[in-house]
Amino acid sequence: MKRILTLAITLTILSCNSHAQKEKKETFKVSKTDAEWKAQLSNLEYNVLRHAATEPPFSSKLNNNHQKGVYVCKGCDTPLFKSEHKFNSGTGWPSFDREIEGNVAFSTDYDLGYERTEEHCATCGGHLGHVFNDGPKQTTGERHCINGAALKFVPKNK
């Protein structure tokens, strides 16, 4: 019995997915020091983009934005989503049925205890939100649930 308990404890320790184990050191085209990010971004923008925080639902002005244009990364101005791909998901966050290919990168997180697909800016690594498979069936079926604090809207010139 003692051996089984020892084996179980050992396996548990070895299989733990600690924060230190999942932290990755990626290199991005736009790279800044923590102080530079803090100087550029508001507290909310910094926490969302650099520490994967989530803004409160229905708090972003971009959630109800219906203008034509492009949503770019608040950290580096990389174009991420087009207005024609935005839809009202009712979730309280700006939602899109697709990203601008090549400008958004994906990874897996287990922060809530289950697997989710995280989205981040491919240029600066800023956290954007998550993608789910419960979007509009008539298009991609995807719902890119994005923090408005991670985005800046650039209206289309008329």
PDB file of N, CA and C in Angstrom, residues 74-128:
ATOM      1  N   LYS A  74      -3.990  46.650 -30.179  1.00  0.00           N
ATOM      2  CA  LYS A  74      -3.737  47.861 -29.388  1.00  0.00           C
ATOM      3  C   LYS A  74      -2.248  48.002 -29.047  1.00  0.00           C
ATOM      4  N   GLY A  75      -1.529  46.897 -29.052  1.00  0.00           N
ATOM      5  CA  GLY A  75      -0.113  46.936 -28.712  1.00  0.00           C
ATOM      6  C   GLY A  75       0.809  47.296 -29.864  1.00  0.00           C
ATOM      7  N   CYS A  76       0.429  46.899 -31.112  1.00  0.00           N
ATOM      8  CA  CYS A  76       1.380  47.082 -32.219  1.00  0.00           C
ATOM      9  C   CYS A  76       0.744  47.461 -33.556  1.00  0.00           C
ATOM     10  N   ASP A  77      -0.554  47.678 -33.581  1.00  0.00           N
ATOM     11  CA  ASP A  77      -1.289  48.104 -34.785  1.00  0.00           C
ATOM     12  C   ASP A  77      -1.366  47.055 -35.899  1.00  0.00           C
ATOM     13  N   THR A  78      -1.115  45.800 -35.598  1.00  0.00           N
ATOM     14  CA  THR A  78      -1.272  44.749 -36.601  1.00  0.00           C
ATOM     15  C   THR A  78      -2.762  44.542 -36.885  1.00  0.00           C
ATOM     16  N   PRO A  79      -3.194  44.561 -38.149  1.00  0.00           N
ATOM     17  CA  PRO A  79      -4.598  44.288 -38.472  1.00  0.00           C
ATOM     18  C   PRO A  79      -4.974  42.855 -38.090  1.00  0.00           C
ATOM     19  N   LEU A  80      -6.047  42.702 -37.314  1.00  0.00           N
ATOM     20  CA  LEU A  80      -6.427  41.388 -36.785  1.00  0.00           C
ATOM     21  C   LEU A  80      -7.780  40.883 -37.297  1.00  0.00           C
ATOM     22  N   PHE A  81      -8.771  41.790 -37.362  1.00  0.00           N
ATOM     23  CA  PHE A  81     -10.126  41.398 -37.737  1.00  0.00           C
ATOM     24  C   PHE A  81     -10.752  42.487 -38.606  1.00  0.00           C
ATOM     25  N   LYS A  82     -11.566  42.072 -39.577  1.00  0.00           N
ATOM     26  CA  LYS A  82     -12.293  43.005 -40.445  1.00  0.00           C
ATOM     27  C   LYS A  82     -13.714  43.180 -39.916  1.00  0.00           C
ATOM     28  N   SER A  83     -14.248  44.391 -40.071  1.00  0.00           N
ATOM     29  CA  SER A  83     -15.592  44.674 -39.560  1.00  0.00           C
ATOM     30  C   SER A  83     -16.659  43.798 -40.205  1.00  0.00           C
ATOM     31  N   GLU A  84     -16.465  43.402 -41.467  1.00  0.00           N
ATOM     32  CA  GLU A  84     -17.482  42.573 -42.123  1.00  0.00           C
ATOM     33  C   GLU A  84     -17.558  41.156 -41.541  1.00  0.00           C
ATOM     34  N   HIS A  85     -16.596  40.792 -40.698  1.00  0.00           N
ATOM     35  CA  HIS A  85     -16.608  39.476 -40.064  1.00  0.00           C
ATOM     36  C   HIS A  85     -17.049  39.542 -38.601  1.00  0.00           C
ATOM     37  N   LYS A  86     -17.491  40.730 -38.167  1.00  0.00           N
ATOM     38  CA  LYS A  86     -17.948  40.924 -36.790  1.00  0.00           C
ATOM     39  C   LYS A  86     -19.429  40.575 -36.709  1.00  0.00           C
ATOM     40  N   PHE A  87     -19.840  39.995 -35.596  1.00  0.00           N
ATOM     41  CA  PHE A  87     -21.253  39.694 -35.389  1.00  0.00           C
ATOM     42  C   PHE A  87     -21.584  39.844 -33.909  1.00  0.00           C
ATOM     43  N   ASN A  88     -22.870  39.974 -33.610  1.00  0.00           N
ATOM     44  CA  ASN A  88     -23.316  40.117 -32.225  1.00  0.00           C
ATOM     45  C   ASN A  88     -23.560  38.733 -31.644  1.00  0.00           C
ATOM     46  N   SER A  89     -22.654  38.298 -30.790  1.00  0.00           N
ATOM     47  CA  SER A  89     -22.759  36.969 -30.177  1.00  0.00           C
ATOM     48  C   SER A  89     -23.610  36.988 -28.918  1.00  0.00           C
ATOM     49  N   GLY A  90     -23.866  38.198 -28.382  1.00  0.00           N
ATOM     50  CA  GLY A  90     -24.622  38.304 -27.143  1.00  0.00           C
ATOM     51  C   GLY A  90     -23.813  37.980 -25.901  1.00  0.00           C
ATOM     52  N   THR A  91     -22.505  37.748 -26.065  1.00  0.00           N
ATOM     53  CA  THR A  91     -21.658  37.349 -24.938  1.00  0.00           C
ATOM     54  C   THR A  91     -21.111  38.537 -24.155  1.00  0.00           C
ATOM     55  N   GLY A  92     -21.101  39.721 -24.772  1.00  0.00           N
ATOM     56  CA  GLY A  92     -20.561  40.897 -24.094  1.00  0.00           C
ATOM     57  C   GLY A  92     -19.164  41.271 -24.540  1.00  0.00           C
ATOM     58  N   TRP A  93     -18.605  40.542 -25.493  1.00  0.00           N
ATOM     59  CA  TRP A  93     -17.289  40.867 -26.041  1.00  0.00           C
ATOM     60  C   TRP A  93     -17.384  40.948 -27.560  1.00  0.00           C
ATOM     61  N   PRO A  94     -16.572  41.796 -28.192  1.00  0.00           N
ATOM     62  CA  PRO A  94     -16.561  41.814 -29.661  1.00  0.00           C
ATOM     63  C   PRO A  94     -16.278  40.406 -30.190  1.00  0.00           C
ATOM     64  N   SER A  95     -17.086  39.988 -31.165  1.00  0.00           N
ATOM     65  CA  SER A  95     -16.958  38.637 -31.706  1.00  0.00           C
ATOM     66  C   SER A  95     -16.850  38.674 -33.226  1.00  0.00           C
ATOM     67  N   PHE A  96     -16.028  37.808 -33.745  1.00  0.00           N
ATOM     68  CA  PHE A  96     -15.760  37.732 -35.181  1.00  0.00           C
ATOM     69  C   PHE A  96     -15.836  36.271 -35.611  1.00  0.00           C
ATOM     70  N   ASP A  97     -16.202  36.037 -36.873  1.00  0.00           N
ATOM     71  CA  ASP A  97     -16.264  34.651 -37.334  1.00  0.00           C
ATOM     72  C   ASP A  97     -14.968  34.179 -37.968  1.00  0.00           C
ATOM     73  N   ARG A  98     -14.007  35.081 -38.109  1.00  0.00           N
ATOM     74  CA  ARG A  98     -12.684  34.705 -38.623  1.00  0.00           C
ATOM     75  C   ARG A  98     -11.690  35.828 -38.347  1.00  0.00           C
ATOM     76  N   GLU A  99     -10.420  35.468 -38.368  1.00  0.00           N
ATOM     77  CA  GLU A  99      -9.321  36.419 -38.175  1.00  0.00           C
ATOM     78  C   GLU A  99      -8.713  36.764 -39.533  1.00  0.00           C
ATOM     79  N   ILE A 100      -7.857  37.775 -39.543  1.00  0.00           N
ATOM     80  CA  ILE A 100      -7.052  38.044 -40.735  1.00  0.00           C
ATOM     81  C   ILE A 100      -5.913  37.037 -40.688  1.00  0.00           C
ATOM     82  N   GLU A 101      -5.951  36.111 -41.622  1.00  0.00           N
ATOM     83  CA  GLU A 101      -5.027  34.979 -41.617  1.00  0.00           C
ATOM     84  C   GLU A 101      -3.562  35.431 -41.560  1.00  0.00           C
ATOM     85  N   GLY A 102      -2.819  34.782 -40.691  1.00  0.00           N
ATOM     86  CA  GLY A 102      -1.397  35.061 -40.527  1.00  0.00           C
ATOM     87  C   GLY A 102      -1.076  36.102 -39.467  1.00  0.00           C
ATOM     88  N   ASN A 103      -2.090  36.885 -39.055  1.00  0.00           N
ATOM     89  CA  ASN A 103      -1.847  37.949 -38.082  1.00  0.00           C
ATOM     90  C   ASN A 103      -2.251  37.573 -36.661  1.00  0.00           C
ATOM     91  N   VAL A 104      -2.957  36.448 -36.535  1.00  0.00           N
ATOM     92  CA  VAL A 104      -3.374  35.949 -35.226  1.00  0.00           C
ATOM     93  C   VAL A 104      -2.761  34.568 -35.045  1.00  0.00           C
ATOM     94  N   ALA A 105      -2.168  34.347 -33.887  1.00  0.00           N
ATOM     95  CA  ALA A 105      -1.573  33.043 -33.569  1.00  0.00           C
ATOM     96  C   ALA A 105      -2.431  32.370 -32.498  1.00  0.00           C
ATOM     97  N   PHE A 106      -2.322  31.058 -32.423  1.00  0.00           N
ATOM     98  CA  PHE A 106      -3.166  30.279 -31.526  1.00  0.00           C
ATOM     99  C   PHE A 106      -2.321  29.389 -30.629  1.00  0.00           C
ATOM    100  N   SER A 107      -2.794  29.177 -29.414  1.00  0.00           N
ATOM    101  CA  SER A 107      -2.166  28.243 -28.484  1.00  0.00           C
ATOM    102  C   SER A 107      -3.276  27.652 -27.621  1.00  0.00           C
ATOM    103  N   THR A 108      -2.934  26.710 -26.792  1.00  0.00           N
ATOM    104  CA  THR A 108      -3.916  26.066 -25.922  1.00  0.00           C
ATOM    105  C   THR A 108      -3.667  26.493 -24.488  1.00  0.00           C
ATOM    106  N   ASP A 109      -4.756  26.834 -23.788  1.00  0.00           N
ATOM    107  CA  ASP A 109      -4.610  27.100 -22.355  1.00  0.00           C
ATOM    108  C   ASP A 109      -5.612  26.260 -21.579  1.00  0.00           C
ATOM    109  N   TYR A 110      -5.271  26.019 -20.326  1.00  0.00           N
ATOM    110  CA  TYR A 110      -6.103  25.241 -19.408  1.00  0.00           C
ATOM    111  C   TYR A 110      -6.396  26.065 -18.156  1.00  0.00           C
ATOM    112  N   ASP A 111      -6.375  27.382 -18.277  1.00  0.00           N
ATOM    113  CA  ASP A 111      -6.506  28.269 -17.122  1.00  0.00           C
ATOM    114  C   ASP A 111      -7.804  28.079 -16.340  1.00  0.00           C
ATOM    115  N   LEU A 112      -8.870  27.639 -16.995  1.00  0.00           N
ATOM    116  CA  LEU A 112     -10.144  27.428 -16.303  1.00  0.00           C
ATOM    117  C   LEU A 112     -10.390  25.960 -15.979  1.00  0.00           C
ATOM    118  N   GLY A 113      -9.346  25.138 -16.185  1.00  0.00           N
ATOM    119  CA  GLY A 113      -9.464  23.726 -15.867  1.00  0.00           C
ATOM    120  C   GLY A 113      -9.889  22.854 -17.038  1.00  0.00           C
ATOM    121  N   TYR A 114     -10.094  23.487 -18.193  1.00  0.00           N
ATOM    122  CA  TYR A 114     -10.410  22.714 -19.392  1.00  0.00           C
ATOM    123  C   TYR A 114      -9.697  23.356 -20.579  1.00  0.00           C
ATOM    124  N   GLU A 115      -9.625  22.636 -21.670  1.00  0.00           N
ATOM    125  CA  GLU A 115      -8.866  23.100 -22.839  1.00  0.00           C
ATOM    126  C   GLU A 115      -9.623  24.189 -23.602  1.00  0.00           C
ATOM    127  N   ARG A 116      -8.915  25.290 -23.875  1.00  0.00           N
ATOM    128  CA  ARG A 116      -9.450  26.367 -24.711  1.00  0.00           C
ATOM    129  C   ARG A 116      -8.376  26.772 -25.703  1.00  0.00           C
ATOM    130  N   THR A 117      -8.801  27.310 -26.838  1.00  0.00           N
ATOM    131  CA  THR A 117      -7.863  27.823 -27.826  1.00  0.00           C
ATOM    132  C   THR A 117      -7.713  29.321 -27.614  1.00  0.00           C
ATOM    133  N   GLU A 118      -6.525  29.717 -27.176  1.00  0.00           N
ATOM    134  CA  GLU A 118      -6.221  31.127 -26.936  1.00  0.00           C
ATOM    135  C   GLU A 118      -5.751  31.768 -28.230  1.00  0.00           C
ATOM    136  N   GLU A 119      -6.086  33.037 -28.395  1.00  0.00           N
ATOM    137  CA  GLU A 119      -5.623  33.803 -29.552  1.00  0.00           C
ATOM    138  C   GLU A 119      -4.712  34.913 -29.063  1.00  0.00           C
ATOM    139  N   HIS A 120      -3.631  35.122 -29.792  1.00  0.00           N
ATOM    140  CA  HIS A 120      -2.762  36.253 -29.484  1.00  0.00           C
ATOM    141  C   HIS A 120      -2.237  36.858 -30.781  1.00  0.00           C
ATOM    142  N   CYS A 121      -1.810  38.100 -30.689  1.00  0.00           N
ATOM    143  CA  CYS A 121      -1.268  38.801 -31.844  1.00  0.00           C
ATOM    144  C   CYS A 121       0.017  38.111 -32.279  1.00  0.00           C
ATOM    145  N   ALA A 122       0.101  37.784 -33.562  1.00  0.00           N
ATOM    146  CA  ALA A 122       1.286  37.093 -34.075  1.00  0.00           C
ATOM    147  C   ALA A 122       2.497  38.013 -34.142  1.00  0.00           C
ATOM    148  N   THR A 123       2.281  39.318 -34.061  1.00  0.00           N
ATOM    149  CA  THR A 123       3.387  40.282 -34.169  1.00  0.00           C
ATOM    150  C   THR A 123       4.002  40.620 -32.822  1.00  0.00           C
ATOM    151  N   CYS A 124       3.162  40.835 -31.788  1.00  0.00           N
ATOM    152  CA  CYS A 124       3.701  41.241 -30.478  1.00  0.00           C
ATOM    153  C   CYS A 124       3.405  40.236 -29.365  1.00  0.00           C
ATOM    154  N   GLY A 125       2.591  39.225 -29.651  1.00  0.00           N
ATOM    155  CA  GLY A 125       2.278  38.212 -28.642  1.00  0.00           C
ATOM    156  C   GLY A 125       1.184  38.602 -27.677  1.00  0.00           C
ATOM    157  N   GLY A 126       0.566  39.775 -27.863  1.00  0.00           N
ATOM    158  CA  GLY A 126      -0.479  40.232 -26.953  1.00  0.00           C
ATOM    159  C   GLY A 126      -1.684  39.300 -26.944  1.00  0.00           C
ATOM    160  N   HIS A 127      -2.184  39.002 -25.751  1.00  0.00           N
ATOM    161  CA  HIS A 127      -3.381  38.161 -25.587  1.00  0.00           C
ATOM    162  C   HIS A 127      -4.594  38.904 -26.125  1.00  0.00           C
ATOM    163  N   LEU A 128      -5.389  38.209 -26.945  1.00  0.00           N
ATOM    164  CA  LEU A 128      -6.596  38.807 -27.516  1.00  0.00           C
ATOM    165  C   LEU A 128      -7.865  38.241 -26.899  1.00  0.00           C
TER     166      LEU A 128
END
